[in-house]
Coordinates of C-alpha atoms in Angstrom, one line a residue:
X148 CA 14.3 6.7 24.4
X149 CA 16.9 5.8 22.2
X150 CA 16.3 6.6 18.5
X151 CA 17.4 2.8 17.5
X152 CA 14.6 1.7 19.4
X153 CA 12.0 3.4 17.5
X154 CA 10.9 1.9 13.9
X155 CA 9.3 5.4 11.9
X156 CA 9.1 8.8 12.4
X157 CA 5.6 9.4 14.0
X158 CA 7.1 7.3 17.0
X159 CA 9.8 9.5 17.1
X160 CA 7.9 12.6 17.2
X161 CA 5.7 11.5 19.7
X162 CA 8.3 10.7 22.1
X163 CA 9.5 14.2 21.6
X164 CA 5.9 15.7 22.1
X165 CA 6.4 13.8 25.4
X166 CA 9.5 14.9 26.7
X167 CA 9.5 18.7 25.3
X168 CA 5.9 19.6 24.4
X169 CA 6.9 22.9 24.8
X170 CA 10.0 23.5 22.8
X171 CA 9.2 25.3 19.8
X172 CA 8.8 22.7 16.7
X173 CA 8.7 25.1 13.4
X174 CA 9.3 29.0 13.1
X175 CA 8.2 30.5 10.0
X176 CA 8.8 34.4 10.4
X177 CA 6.8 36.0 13.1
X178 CA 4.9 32.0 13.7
X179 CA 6.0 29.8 15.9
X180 CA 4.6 25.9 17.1
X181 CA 5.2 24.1 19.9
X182 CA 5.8 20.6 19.8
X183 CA 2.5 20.2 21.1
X184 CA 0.7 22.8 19.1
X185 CA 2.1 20.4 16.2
X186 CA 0.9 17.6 17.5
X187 CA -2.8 18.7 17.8
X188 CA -3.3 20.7 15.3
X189 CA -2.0 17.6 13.3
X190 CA -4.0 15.2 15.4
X191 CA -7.3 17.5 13.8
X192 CA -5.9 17.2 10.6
X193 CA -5.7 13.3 10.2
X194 CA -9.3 12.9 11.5
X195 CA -10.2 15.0 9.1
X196 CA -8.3 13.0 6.3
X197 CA -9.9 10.0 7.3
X198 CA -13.3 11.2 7.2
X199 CA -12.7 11.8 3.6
X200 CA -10.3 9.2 2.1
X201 CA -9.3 5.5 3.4
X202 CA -5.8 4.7 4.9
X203 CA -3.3 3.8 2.4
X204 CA -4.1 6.5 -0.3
X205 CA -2.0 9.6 -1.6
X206 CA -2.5 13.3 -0.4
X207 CA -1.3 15.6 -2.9
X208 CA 0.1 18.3 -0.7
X209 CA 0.7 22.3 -2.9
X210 CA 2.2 24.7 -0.6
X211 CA 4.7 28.0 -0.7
X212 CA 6.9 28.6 2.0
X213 CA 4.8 28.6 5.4
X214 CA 4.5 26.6 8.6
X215 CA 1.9 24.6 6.8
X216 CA 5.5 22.5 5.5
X217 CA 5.8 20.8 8.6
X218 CA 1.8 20.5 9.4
X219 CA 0.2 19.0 6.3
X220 CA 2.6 16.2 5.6
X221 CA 2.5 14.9 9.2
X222 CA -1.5 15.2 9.2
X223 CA -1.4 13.0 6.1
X224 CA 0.9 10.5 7.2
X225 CA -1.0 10.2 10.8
X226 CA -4.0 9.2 8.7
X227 CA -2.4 6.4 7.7
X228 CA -1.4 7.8 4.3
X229 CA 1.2 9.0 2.4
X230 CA 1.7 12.2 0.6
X231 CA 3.0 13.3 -2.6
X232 CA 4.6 17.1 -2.8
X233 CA 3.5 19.4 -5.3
X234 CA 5.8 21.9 -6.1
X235 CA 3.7 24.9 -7.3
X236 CA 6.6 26.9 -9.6
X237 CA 6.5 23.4 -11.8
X238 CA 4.3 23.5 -15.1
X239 CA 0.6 22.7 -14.3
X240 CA 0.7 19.8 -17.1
X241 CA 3.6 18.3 -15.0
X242 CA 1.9 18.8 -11.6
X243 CA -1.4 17.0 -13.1
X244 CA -0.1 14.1 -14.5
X245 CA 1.9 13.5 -11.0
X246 CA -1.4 13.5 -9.6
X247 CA -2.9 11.3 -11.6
X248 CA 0.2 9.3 -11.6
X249 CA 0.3 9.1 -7.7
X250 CA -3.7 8.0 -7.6
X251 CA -3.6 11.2 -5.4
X252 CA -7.3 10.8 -3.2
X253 CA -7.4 14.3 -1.6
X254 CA -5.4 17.3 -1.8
X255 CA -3.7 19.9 0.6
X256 CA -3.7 23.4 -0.5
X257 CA -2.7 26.7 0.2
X258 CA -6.4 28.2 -1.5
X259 CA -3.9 31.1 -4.3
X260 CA -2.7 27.6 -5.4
X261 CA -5.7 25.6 -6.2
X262 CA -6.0 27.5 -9.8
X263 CA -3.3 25.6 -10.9
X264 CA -5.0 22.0 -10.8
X265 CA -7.8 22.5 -12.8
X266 CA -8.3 18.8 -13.6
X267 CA -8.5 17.7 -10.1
X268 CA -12.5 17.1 -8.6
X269 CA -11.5 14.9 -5.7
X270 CA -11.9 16.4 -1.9
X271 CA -9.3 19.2 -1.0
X272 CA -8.5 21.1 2.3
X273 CA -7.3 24.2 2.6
X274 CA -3.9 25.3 4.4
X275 CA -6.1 28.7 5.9
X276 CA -8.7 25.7 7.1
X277 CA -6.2 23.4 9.2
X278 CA -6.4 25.6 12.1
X279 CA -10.1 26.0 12.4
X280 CA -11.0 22.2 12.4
X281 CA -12.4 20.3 15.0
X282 CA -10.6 18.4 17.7
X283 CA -10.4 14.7 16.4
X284 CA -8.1 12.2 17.1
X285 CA -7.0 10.1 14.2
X286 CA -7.5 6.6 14.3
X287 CA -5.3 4.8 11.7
X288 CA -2.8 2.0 13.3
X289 CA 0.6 2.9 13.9
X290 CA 2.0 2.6 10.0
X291 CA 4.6 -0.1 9.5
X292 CA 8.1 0.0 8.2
X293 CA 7.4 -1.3 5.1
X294 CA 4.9 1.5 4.2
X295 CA 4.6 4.2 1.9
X296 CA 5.6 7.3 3.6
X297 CA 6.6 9.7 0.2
X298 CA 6.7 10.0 -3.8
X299 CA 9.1 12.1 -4.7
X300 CA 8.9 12.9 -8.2
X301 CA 12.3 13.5 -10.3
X302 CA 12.1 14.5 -14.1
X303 CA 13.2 10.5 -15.3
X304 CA 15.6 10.0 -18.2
X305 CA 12.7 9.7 -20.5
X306 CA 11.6 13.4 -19.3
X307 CA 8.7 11.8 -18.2
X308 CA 8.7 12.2 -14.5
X309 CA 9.0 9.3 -12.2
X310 CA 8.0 8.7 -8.6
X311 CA 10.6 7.5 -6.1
X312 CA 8.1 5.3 -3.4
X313 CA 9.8 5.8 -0.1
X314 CA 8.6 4.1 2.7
X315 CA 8.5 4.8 6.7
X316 CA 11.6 2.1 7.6
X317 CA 13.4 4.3 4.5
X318 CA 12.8 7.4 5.8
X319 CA 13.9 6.9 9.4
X320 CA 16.8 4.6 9.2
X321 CA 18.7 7.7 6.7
X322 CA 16.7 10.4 9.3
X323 CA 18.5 8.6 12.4
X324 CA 21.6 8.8 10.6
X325 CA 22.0 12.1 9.7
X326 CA 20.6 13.2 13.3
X327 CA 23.5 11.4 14.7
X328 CA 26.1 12.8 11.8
X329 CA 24.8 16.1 12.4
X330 CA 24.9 15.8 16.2
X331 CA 21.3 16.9 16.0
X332 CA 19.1 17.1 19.5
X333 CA 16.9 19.4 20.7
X334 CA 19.2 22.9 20.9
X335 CA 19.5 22.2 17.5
X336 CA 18.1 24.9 15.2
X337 CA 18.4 23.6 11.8
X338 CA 17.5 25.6 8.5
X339 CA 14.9 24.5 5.8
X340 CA 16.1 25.9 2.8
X341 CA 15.2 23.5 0.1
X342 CA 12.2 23.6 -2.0
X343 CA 9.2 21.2 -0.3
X344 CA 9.6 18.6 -3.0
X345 CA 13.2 18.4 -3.0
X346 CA 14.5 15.3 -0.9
X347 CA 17.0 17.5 1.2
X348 CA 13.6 19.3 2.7
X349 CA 12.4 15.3 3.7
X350 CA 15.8 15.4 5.7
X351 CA 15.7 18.4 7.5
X352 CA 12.4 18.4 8.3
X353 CA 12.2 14.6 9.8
X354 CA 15.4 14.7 11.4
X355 CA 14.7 17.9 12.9
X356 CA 11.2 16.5 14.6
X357 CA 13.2 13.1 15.7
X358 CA 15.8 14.6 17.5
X359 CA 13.4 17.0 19.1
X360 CA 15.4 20.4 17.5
X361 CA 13.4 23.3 15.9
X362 CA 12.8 23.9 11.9
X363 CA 13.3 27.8 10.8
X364 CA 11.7 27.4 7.5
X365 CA 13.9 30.0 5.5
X366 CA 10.9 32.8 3.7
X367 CA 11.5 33.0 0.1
X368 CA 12.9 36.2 -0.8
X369 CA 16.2 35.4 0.9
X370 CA 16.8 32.1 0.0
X371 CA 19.7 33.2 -2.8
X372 CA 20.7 36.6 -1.4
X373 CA 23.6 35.4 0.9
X374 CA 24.2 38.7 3.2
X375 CA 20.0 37.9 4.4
X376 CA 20.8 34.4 4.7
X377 CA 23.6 35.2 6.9
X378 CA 21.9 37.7 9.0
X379 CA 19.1 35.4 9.2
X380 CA 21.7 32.7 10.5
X381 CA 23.1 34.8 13.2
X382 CA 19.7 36.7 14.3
X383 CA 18.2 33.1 14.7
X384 CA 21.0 31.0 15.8
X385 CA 20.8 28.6 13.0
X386 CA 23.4 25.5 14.2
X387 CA 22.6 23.1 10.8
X388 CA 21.9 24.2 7.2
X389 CA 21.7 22.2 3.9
X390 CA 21.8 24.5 1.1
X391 CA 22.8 23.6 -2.6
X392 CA 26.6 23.0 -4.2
X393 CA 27.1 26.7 -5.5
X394 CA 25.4 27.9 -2.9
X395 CA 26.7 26.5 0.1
X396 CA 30.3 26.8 -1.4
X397 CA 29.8 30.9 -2.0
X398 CA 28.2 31.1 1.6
X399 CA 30.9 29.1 3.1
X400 CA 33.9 31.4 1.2
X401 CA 32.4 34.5 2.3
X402 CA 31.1 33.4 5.9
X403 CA 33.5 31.2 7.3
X404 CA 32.7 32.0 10.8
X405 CA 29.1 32.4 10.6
X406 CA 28.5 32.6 14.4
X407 CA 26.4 29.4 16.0
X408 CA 26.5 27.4 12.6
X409 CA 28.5 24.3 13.5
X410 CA 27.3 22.2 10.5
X411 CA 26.5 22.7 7.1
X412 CA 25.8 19.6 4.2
X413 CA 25.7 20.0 0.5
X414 CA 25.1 18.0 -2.7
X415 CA 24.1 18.3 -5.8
X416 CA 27.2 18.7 -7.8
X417 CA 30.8 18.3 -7.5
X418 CA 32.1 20.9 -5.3
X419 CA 34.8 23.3 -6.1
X420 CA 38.0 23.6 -4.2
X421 CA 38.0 26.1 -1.5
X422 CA 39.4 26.6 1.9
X423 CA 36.6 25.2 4.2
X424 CA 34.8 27.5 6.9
X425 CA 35.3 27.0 10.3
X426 CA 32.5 25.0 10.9
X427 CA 32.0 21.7 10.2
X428 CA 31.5 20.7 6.0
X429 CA 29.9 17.5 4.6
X430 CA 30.1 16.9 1.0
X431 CA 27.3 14.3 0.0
X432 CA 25.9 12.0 -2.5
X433 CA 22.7 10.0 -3.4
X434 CA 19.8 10.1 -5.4
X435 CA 16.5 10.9 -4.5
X436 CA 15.9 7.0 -4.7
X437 CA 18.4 6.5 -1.2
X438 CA 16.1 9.7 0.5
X439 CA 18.8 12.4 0.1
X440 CA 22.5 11.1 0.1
X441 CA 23.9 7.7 1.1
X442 CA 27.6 8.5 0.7
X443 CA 29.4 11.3 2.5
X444 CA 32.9 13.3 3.0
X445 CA 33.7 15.7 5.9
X446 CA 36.0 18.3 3.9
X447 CA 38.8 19.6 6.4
X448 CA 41.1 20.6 3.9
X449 CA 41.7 22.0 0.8
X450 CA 41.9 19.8 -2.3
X451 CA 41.5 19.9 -5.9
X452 CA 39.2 16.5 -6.0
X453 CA 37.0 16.9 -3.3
X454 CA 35.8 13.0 -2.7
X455 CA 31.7 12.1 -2.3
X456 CA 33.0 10.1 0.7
X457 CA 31.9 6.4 1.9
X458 CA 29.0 5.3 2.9
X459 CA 26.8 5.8 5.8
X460 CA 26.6 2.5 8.4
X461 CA 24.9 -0.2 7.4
X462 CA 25.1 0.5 3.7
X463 CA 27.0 -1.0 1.2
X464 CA 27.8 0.7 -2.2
X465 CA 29.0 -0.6 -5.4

């Protein structure tokens, strides 16, 4: 089925639990999920949800770097909710008031985490749990377009943070997209190297499950040490990666033929002027308001000014 014929992302997975069950969906070291395994273990996870807060309301979802990335925030949104990540490395006064901001109902947690919200009484699950719950099917309607799929909070020019409300008919139309920009499908192996609240993690992990590729979550300790990253790349025959400005532009001027990578997107900053790799090099620009990036540049040259680009279809910018 054509992606343009699909309105949110649940659809899309589940016509990709349908036509590959079997092709892995998320490797996180040693673990790896099926697209089926996904499905049920996410399927146990929204009953569960709903036996404990109605549809509509906002999961609060605390992780580190695990499988449970791609697991808890599709539970919570096939429970007919939306979720609301909680990076755990922020200051607890910050993460609390985003939960009390948000109206957060329940919470997801890895159980080392759950010290740092001491102010939250509501009902919480725990990551180590998800795997032992009972079979249940979830029973929330399909969510519509127009509902709340994310809040991703950024740090607001007050310094008070602020929650961008993203909603499903957001999330795919920029998700189908950057599938097609990437030339994402499902021999893609794409790299999840941002941090889980950061919008770039909400694009590789959504266009990864619509296009029916496999997410290598990227473990901690390597995420800044470039020679692992690039071992990492090769051993596991990453083909897409996002990483950050500095980042990316170091990996791509020392690894310019990292072998399988055929794609790699940036943004953040303005990039420096370099010679670009061999593989394909996007330049973008948005804020976390437009999901990720709304404006783009493929950089096959070298230039002092590299541009942000124009805008993806069906978008107009001022």
């Amino acid at each position: 089925m054509s992606l343009t014929s699909l309105n949110t992302v649940l659809e899309a997975f589940h016509e990709q639990v349908k036509a590959c069950p079997n092709q892995p969906a998320v490797v996180y070291e040693n673990i790896q999920l099926s697209y089926s395994e996904v499905d049920r273990l996410t399927d146990n996870l929204a009953a569960y949800i709903e036996s404990k807060v109605p549809p509509k309301s906002v999961v609060g979802i605390m992780l580190g770097r695990n499988e449970y990335m791609m697991l808890a925030p599709l539970g919570v949104l096939k429970a007919g909710c939306a979720y609301l990540p909680l990076d755990p490395s922020y200051p607890p006064e910050r993460l609390e008031f985003m939960m009390k901001d948000a109206g957060a109902k329940m919470l997801v947690a890895d159980e080392e985490l759950l010290p740092i919200l001491k102010e939250y009484k509501g009902p919480v699950i725990k990551t180590s749990d998800i795997r032992k719950l009972h079979p249940g099917t979830p029973k929330a309607p399909q969510p519509q377009p127009e509902d709340l799929f994310i809040l991703l909070y950024t740090s607001g020019t007050t310094g008070t943070p602020k929650g961008c409300m993203l909603c499903h008919r957001n999330i795919y139309a920029y998700c189908s997209h950057h599938s097609e920009l990437m030339g994402l499908d499902h021999t893609s192996h794409i790299s999840a190297y941002a941090s889980f609240g950061f919008d770039a993690f909400v694009s590789d992990l959504y266009s990864s499950l619509i296009s029916g590729g496999t997410l290598y979550i990227i473990p901690e300790k390597i995420r800044l040490n470039l020679p692992a990253l690039h071992d990492y790349f090769e051993q596991n025959g990453i083909t897409c990666c996002f990483m950050t400005t500095q980042v990316a532009t170091q990996f791509a001027i020392n690894y310019p033929d990292c072998k399988g990578l055929k794609t790699m997107y940036t943004g953040g900053e303005k990039m420096s002027s370099f010679q670009p790799p061999h593989y394909r090099l996007f330049n973008c620009y948005g804020p976390t308001e437009t999901i990720c990036y709304v404006v783009y540049e493929e950089v096959k040259k070298q230039e002092e000014n590299i541009p942000i680009g124009r805008p993806m279809k069906d978008i107009k910018v001022y």
